[in-house]
mmCIF file of C-alpha atoms in Angstrom:
data_model
loop_
_atom_site.group_PDB
_atom_site.id
_atom_site.type_symbol
_atom_site.label_atom_id
_atom_site.label_comp_id
_atom_site.label_asym_id
_atom_site.label_seq_id
_atom_site.Cartn_x
_atom_site.Cartn_y
_atom_site.Cartn_z
ATOM 1 C CA UNK A 578 96.772 96.551 79.979
ATOM 2 C CA UNK A 579 95.425 97.955 84.270
ATOM 3 C CA UNK A 580 94.253 100.840 84.030
ATOM 4 C CA UNK A 581 91.848 102.094 86.587
ATOM 5 C CA UNK A 582 89.114 104.622 86.107
ATOM 6 C CA UNK A 583 87.523 107.156 88.300
ATOM 7 C CA UNK A 584 84.246 109.332 86.021
ATOM 8 C CA UNK A 585 84.042 111.193 88.290
ATOM 9 C CA UNK A 586 86.394 114.724 89.029
ATOM 10 C CA UNK A 587 83.941 115.957 92.098
ATOM 11 C CA UNK A 588 81.601 114.844 93.921
ATOM 12 C CA UNK A 589 79.127 116.790 97.299
ATOM 13 C CA UNK A 590 77.296 115.647 100.130
ATOM 14 C CA UNK A 591 74.771 116.727 102.657
ATOM 15 C CA UNK A 592 77.103 116.181 106.465
ATOM 16 C CA UNK A 593 74.806 112.897 107.414
ATOM 17 C CA UNK A 594 74.420 111.486 104.130
ATOM 18 C CA UNK A 595 75.827 108.615 101.631
ATOM 19 C CA UNK A 596 77.817 108.777 98.528
ATOM 20 C CA UNK A 597 78.683 106.649 97.033
ATOM 21 C CA UNK A 598 81.753 106.889 94.049
ATOM 22 C CA UNK A 599 82.595 104.985 91.053
ATOM 23 C CA UNK A 600 85.975 103.178 89.903
ATOM 24 C CA UNK A 601 86.207 100.740 87.302
ATOM 25 C CA UNK A 602 89.190 98.699 86.313
ATOM 26 C CA UNK A 603 90.349 96.718 83.579
ATOM 27 C CA UNK A 604 92.313 94.011 84.066
ATOM 28 C CA UNK A 605 93.282 90.353 82.493
ATOM 29 C CA UNK A 606 94.586 88.912 86.077
ATOM 30 C CA UNK A 607 92.703 86.494 88.075
ATOM 31 C CA UNK A 608 94.400 87.549 91.205
ATOM 32 C CA UNK A 609 94.328 91.406 92.805
ATOM 33 C CA UNK A 610 93.342 93.535 95.129
ATOM 34 C CA UNK A 611 91.771 96.534 95.129
ATOM 35 C CA UNK A 612 91.643 99.794 97.442
ATOM 36 C CA UNK A 613 90.612 103.022 98.205
ATOM 37 C CA UNK A 614 92.664 105.688 99.425
ATOM 38 C CA UNK A 615 91.629 108.887 101.580
ATOM 39 C CA UNK A 616 94.228 112.306 100.474
ATOM 40 C CA UNK A 617 93.435 115.429 102.273
ATOM 41 C CA UNK A 618 94.647 118.791 102.326
ATOM 42 C CA UNK A 619 97.971 117.603 103.839
ATOM 43 C CA UNK A 620 98.367 115.346 100.752
ATOM 44 C CA UNK A 621 99.206 112.245 103.434
ATOM 45 C CA UNK A 622 97.705 108.644 101.816
ATOM 46 C CA UNK A 623 95.644 107.370 104.355
ATOM 47 C CA UNK A 624 93.772 103.994 103.599
ATOM 48 C CA UNK A 625 90.313 104.148 103.895
ATOM 49 C CA UNK A 626 89.087 100.033 103.096
ATOM 50 C CA UNK A 627 90.769 97.299 100.869
ATOM 51 C CA UNK A 628 88.684 94.022 98.475
ATOM 52 C CA UNK A 629 90.240 91.032 98.243
ATOM 53 C CA UNK A 630 89.318 89.872 94.524
ATOM 54 C CA UNK A 631 88.621 86.116 95.396
ATOM 55 C CA UNK A 632 86.299 87.452 98.443
ATOM 56 C CA UNK A 633 82.498 87.386 97.276
ATOM 57 C CA UNK A 634 81.470 89.560 100.580
ATOM 58 C CA UNK A 635 82.225 93.371 100.017
ATOM 59 C CA UNK A 636 83.928 94.648 102.473
ATOM 60 C CA UNK A 637 82.899 97.174 105.240
ATOM 61 C CA UNK A 638 84.684 99.442 107.734
ATOM 62 C CA UNK A 639 82.754 101.691 109.444
ATOM 63 C CA UNK A 640 81.029 103.961 107.441
ATOM 64 C CA UNK A 641 82.382 102.434 104.498
ATOM 65 C CA UNK A 642 81.673 99.894 102.398
ATOM 66 C CA UNK A 643 82.491 98.915 99.081
ATOM 67 C CA UNK A 644 79.800 97.435 96.343
ATOM 68 C CA UNK A 645 82.292 94.540 94.516
ATOM 69 C CA UNK A 646 81.155 94.010 91.012
ATOM 70 C CA UNK A 647 84.166 90.991 89.762
ATOM 71 C CA UNK A 648 82.332 90.177 86.496
ATOM 72 C CA UNK A 649 82.109 94.078 85.923
ATOM 73 C CA UNK A 650 84.923 95.396 87.118
ATOM 74 C CA UNK A 651 83.669 97.706 89.452
ATOM 75 C CA UNK A 652 84.744 98.865 93.660
ATOM 76 C CA UNK A 653 82.989 101.893 94.321
ATOM 77 C CA UNK A 654 83.009 103.096 97.714
ATOM 78 C CA UNK A 655 79.876 104.412 100.276
ATOM 79 C CA UNK A 656 80.256 106.479 102.307
ATOM 80 C CA UNK A 657 77.616 106.599 105.263
ATOM 81 C CA UNK A 658 76.182 109.433 107.463
ATOM 82 C CA UNK A 659 79.423 111.692 106.163
ATOM 83 C CA UNK A 660 81.217 113.478 108.259
ATOM 84 C CA UNK A 661 83.192 117.089 107.193
ATOM 85 C CA UNK A 662 85.941 115.391 107.662
ATOM 86 C CA UNK A 663 85.777 113.080 105.054
ATOM 87 C CA UNK A 664 86.350 116.028 102.654
ATOM 88 C CA UNK A 665 89.047 115.102 100.375
ATOM 89 C CA UNK A 666 90.614 113.732 97.164
ATOM 90 C CA UNK A 667 89.297 109.788 97.345
ATOM 91 C CA UNK A 668 91.919 107.627 95.019
ATOM 92 C CA UNK A 669 90.697 104.335 93.833
ATOM 93 C CA UNK A 670 93.861 101.288 93.946
ATOM 94 C CA UNK A 671 94.016 98.158 91.603
ATOM 95 C CA UNK A 672 97.377 96.276 92.831
ATOM 96 C CA UNK A 673 98.466 92.965 90.889
ATOM 97 C CA UNK A 674 101.649 90.719 91.442
ATOM 98 C CA UNK A 675 104.351 91.735 89.000
ATOM 99 C CA UNK A 676 108.030 90.816 89.106
ATOM 100 C CA UNK A 677 108.393 89.151 92.638
ATOM 101 C CA UNK A 678 106.542 92.248 93.783
ATOM 102 C CA UNK A 679 103.185 94.211 93.469
ATOM 103 C CA UNK A 680 102.160 97.118 91.385
ATOM 104 C CA UNK A 681 99.845 99.644 91.888
ATOM 105 C CA UNK A 682 97.815 101.945 89.526
ATOM 106 C CA UNK A 683 95.862 104.923 90.530
ATOM 107 C CA UNK A 684 92.827 105.971 89.357
ATOM 108 C CA UNK A 685 92.659 109.570 88.995
ATOM 109 C CA UNK A 686 90.944 110.581 91.982
ATOM 110 C CA UNK A 687 87.499 112.075 93.183
ATOM 111 C CA UNK A 688 87.420 115.197 95.150
ATOM 112 C CA UNK A 689 84.958 115.164 97.927
ATOM 113 C CA UNK A 690 82.980 117.900 99.205
ATOM 114 C CA UNK A 691 81.080 117.639 102.275
ATOM 115 C CA UNK A 692 78.096 120.284 102.470
ATOM 116 C CA UNK A 693 77.685 121.326 106.274
ATOM 117 C CA UNK B 86 98.310 101.232 112.133
ATOM 118 C CA UNK B 87 101.497 101.164 110.616
ATOM 119 C CA UNK B 88 103.411 104.446 110.132
ATOM 120 C CA UNK B 89 105.668 105.214 107.302
ATOM 121 C CA UNK B 90 107.668 108.253 108.094
ATOM 122 C CA UNK B 91 109.717 110.328 105.353
ATOM 123 C CA UNK B 92 112.138 113.300 105.574
ATOM 124 C CA UNK B 93 112.011 115.999 104.848
ATOM 125 C CA UNK B 94 108.636 117.547 104.895
ATOM 126 C CA UNK B 95 109.792 119.856 102.220
ATOM 127 C CA UNK B 96 112.565 120.231 100.417
ATOM 128 C CA UNK B 97 113.431 123.605 97.241
ATOM 129 C CA UNK B 98 115.945 122.934 95.343
ATOM 130 C CA UNK B 99 117.578 124.394 92.154
ATOM 131 C CA UNK B 100 117.400 122.729 88.684
ATOM 132 C CA UNK B 101 120.109 120.953 88.105
ATOM 133 C CA UNK B 102 121.031 120.139 91.692
ATOM 134 C CA UNK B 103 121.151 116.645 93.670
ATOM 135 C CA UNK B 104 117.900 115.750 96.274
ATOM 136 C CA UNK B 105 118.183 112.446 98.511
ATOM 137 C CA UNK B 106 114.855 112.149 100.067
ATOM 138 C CA UNK B 107 114.109 109.335 102.640
ATOM 139 C CA UNK B 108 112.283 107.095 104.220
ATOM 140 C CA UNK B 109 112.038 104.878 107.055
ATOM 141 C CA UNK B 110 109.826 101.929 106.526
ATOM 142 C CA UNK B 111 108.192 99.642 109.057
ATOM 143 C CA UNK B 112 110.494 97.288 110.462
ATOM 144 C CA UNK B 113 109.511 93.959 109.182
ATOM 145 C CA UNK B 114 108.215 95.043 106.138
ATOM 146 C CA UNK B 115 109.966 93.531 102.665
ATOM 147 C CA UNK B 116 108.798 95.673 99.766
ATOM 148 C CA UNK B 117 109.547 98.961 99.601
ATOM 149 C CA UNK B 118 108.290 101.601 96.716
ATOM 150 C CA UNK B 119 108.587 104.931 95.466
ATOM 151 C CA UNK B 120 105.420 107.442 93.711
ATOM 152 C CA UNK B 121 104.741 110.525 92.940
ATOM 153 C CA UNK B 122 102.648 112.731 92.312
ATOM 154 C CA UNK B 123 102.383 116.176 90.949
ATOM 155 C CA UNK B 124 100.413 118.711 91.727
ATOM 156 C CA UNK B 125 96.703 118.066 90.702
ATOM 157 C CA UNK B 126 97.317 114.585 89.466
ATOM 158 C CA UNK B 127 97.737 111.179 90.271
ATOM 159 C CA UNK B 128 99.741 109.659 91.917
ATOM 160 C CA UNK B 129 101.949 106.895 90.013
ATOM 161 C CA UNK B 130 104.133 104.483 90.416
ATOM 162 C CA UNK B 131 108.189 105.131 90.202
ATOM 163 C CA UNK B 132 110.112 102.027 91.379
ATOM 164 C CA UNK B 133 109.497 99.257 93.826
ATOM 165 C CA UNK B 134 112.403 97.234 95.610
ATOM 166 C CA UNK B 135 112.656 94.292 96.940
ATOM 167 C CA UNK B 136 115.476 92.355 98.412
ATOM 168 C CA UNK B 137 118.098 95.044 97.860
ATOM 169 C CA UNK B 138 117.369 95.416 94.209
ATOM 170 C CA UNK B 139 114.939 96.962 92.221
ATOM 171 C CA UNK B 140 111.929 94.864 91.062
ATOM 172 C CA UNK B 141 110.545 97.138 88.794
ATOM 173 C CA UNK B 142 110.210 100.268 87.594
ATOM 174 C CA UNK B 143 108.492 103.055 85.089
ATOM 175 C CA UNK B 144 108.906 104.940 82.304
ATOM 176 C CA UNK B 145 109.406 108.027 84.690
ATOM 177 C CA UNK B 146 112.478 106.446 86.392
ATOM 178 C CA UNK B 147 114.685 107.527 84.319
ATOM 179 C CA UNK B 148 118.912 107.142 84.617
ATOM 180 C CA UNK B 149 118.688 110.525 86.891
ATOM 181 C CA UNK B 150 116.410 108.338 89.186
ATOM 182 C CA UNK B 151 118.291 105.755 91.457
ATOM 183 C CA UNK B 152 117.351 104.291 94.960
ATOM 184 C CA UNK B 153 118.985 102.483 98.105
ATOM 185 C CA UNK B 154 118.847 100.801 101.550
ATOM 186 C CA UNK B 155 122.721 101.635 102.245
ATOM 187 C CA UNK B 156 121.606 101.563 106.462
ATOM 188 C CA UNK B 157 119.071 98.563 106.314
ATOM 189 C CA UNK B 158 116.415 100.831 107.099
ATOM 190 C CA UNK B 159 116.608 103.865 105.190
ATOM 191 C CA UNK B 160 115.390 103.462 102.396
ATOM 192 C CA UNK B 161 116.573 106.583 99.632
ATOM 193 C CA UNK B 162 115.331 107.523 96.318
ATOM 194 C CA UNK B 163 118.491 109.850 95.094
ATOM 195 C CA UNK B 164 117.744 112.334 91.823
ATOM 196 C CA UNK B 165 121.459 113.480 90.163
ATOM 197 C CA UNK B 166 120.408 116.510 88.182
ATOM 198 C CA UNK B 167 117.063 118.059 89.307
ATOM 199 C CA UNK B 168 114.229 119.393 86.323
ATOM 200 C CA UNK B 169 111.638 121.538 87.063
ATOM 201 C CA UNK B 170 109.456 119.059 85.950
ATOM 202 C CA UNK B 171 110.556 117.049 88.827
ATOM 203 C CA UNK B 172 108.342 119.192 91.290
ATOM 204 C CA UNK B 173 106.019 117.070 92.887
ATOM 205 C CA UNK B 174 105.208 115.295 96.015
ATOM 206 C CA UNK B 175 107.181 111.674 96.537
ATOM 207 C CA UNK B 176 105.567 109.380 98.616
ATOM 208 C CA UNK B 177 107.523 106.339 99.632
ATOM 209 C CA UNK B 178 105.832 102.908 100.388
ATOM 210 C CA UNK B 179 106.354 99.543 102.355
ATOM 211 C CA UNK B 180 104.575 96.200 102.493
ATOM 212 C CA UNK B 181 104.809 92.898 104.010
ATOM 213 C CA UNK B 182 104.960 89.483 102.710
ATOM 214 C CA UNK B 183 102.276 88.198 101.413
ATOM 215 C CA UNK B 184 99.167 89.378 99.359
ATOM 216 C CA UNK B 185 97.309 89.875 102.212
ATOM 217 C CA UNK B 186 99.691 92.913 102.799
ATOM 218 C CA UNK B 187 98.444 96.331 102.511
ATOM 219 C CA UNK B 188 100.565 98.770 101.252
ATOM 220 C CA UNK B 189 101.010 101.712 103.680
ATOM 221 C CA UNK B 190 101.776 104.835 102.773
ATOM 222 C CA UNK B 191 103.786 108.230 104.298
ATOM 223 C CA UNK B 192 103.084 111.099 104.597
ATOM 224 C CA UNK B 193 105.527 112.369 101.731
ATOM 225 C CA UNK B 194 108.100 114.730 100.603
ATOM 226 C CA UNK B 195 106.640 117.469 98.588
ATOM 227 C CA UNK B 196 109.418 118.734 96.125
ATOM 228 C CA UNK B 197 109.859 122.304 94.497
ATOM 229 C CA UNK B 198 112.697 122.474 92.173
ATOM 230 C CA UNK B 199 113.575 126.130 90.897
#
């Protein structure tokens, strides 16, 4: 069964510093995508970054980057130059094809606090 | 970024009442989803919908739940007889065809069952 594990319920980072959020997953699939979503207090789910499993190169979006270790089934998110607006709940998600569509499985989330 | 919209943003209902949550996905998207997030918990998959029929549903999606896309634009989730434990944030999501397509979430509907 596919599972996604986020072992850090809460993390803190000083403004302008760098923080890494961890995510591991379990799957027997070879074709899948991984995502990080941000959920601010408004509770809207906002896509931060995504990674295709077949790509060895780590995805990068401005201050956000991932460290994708396929063999270890690890997908961590690095936030550089942290800003107060980065404070939110972050969910790691795994997507795989099933029954003619796609299914997402989410981790339990990591709450990120940014300290001024 | 493309927008998925949902109405209402908040809904309060009495236990046993029916509720309909509405979603307007992005026009060229073909895959639609509903998720639920109970306060303080993770996002849980409810159902996926493609080509006017359910593709997959979770164990949460029992006979009290139904989905449809009656007019080709709105995508609705109906809960026939709400229970207290149905109180949650309900997210609609939409995605295009192809593995490379990303799924976009709506802003959610906060449902409170009293």
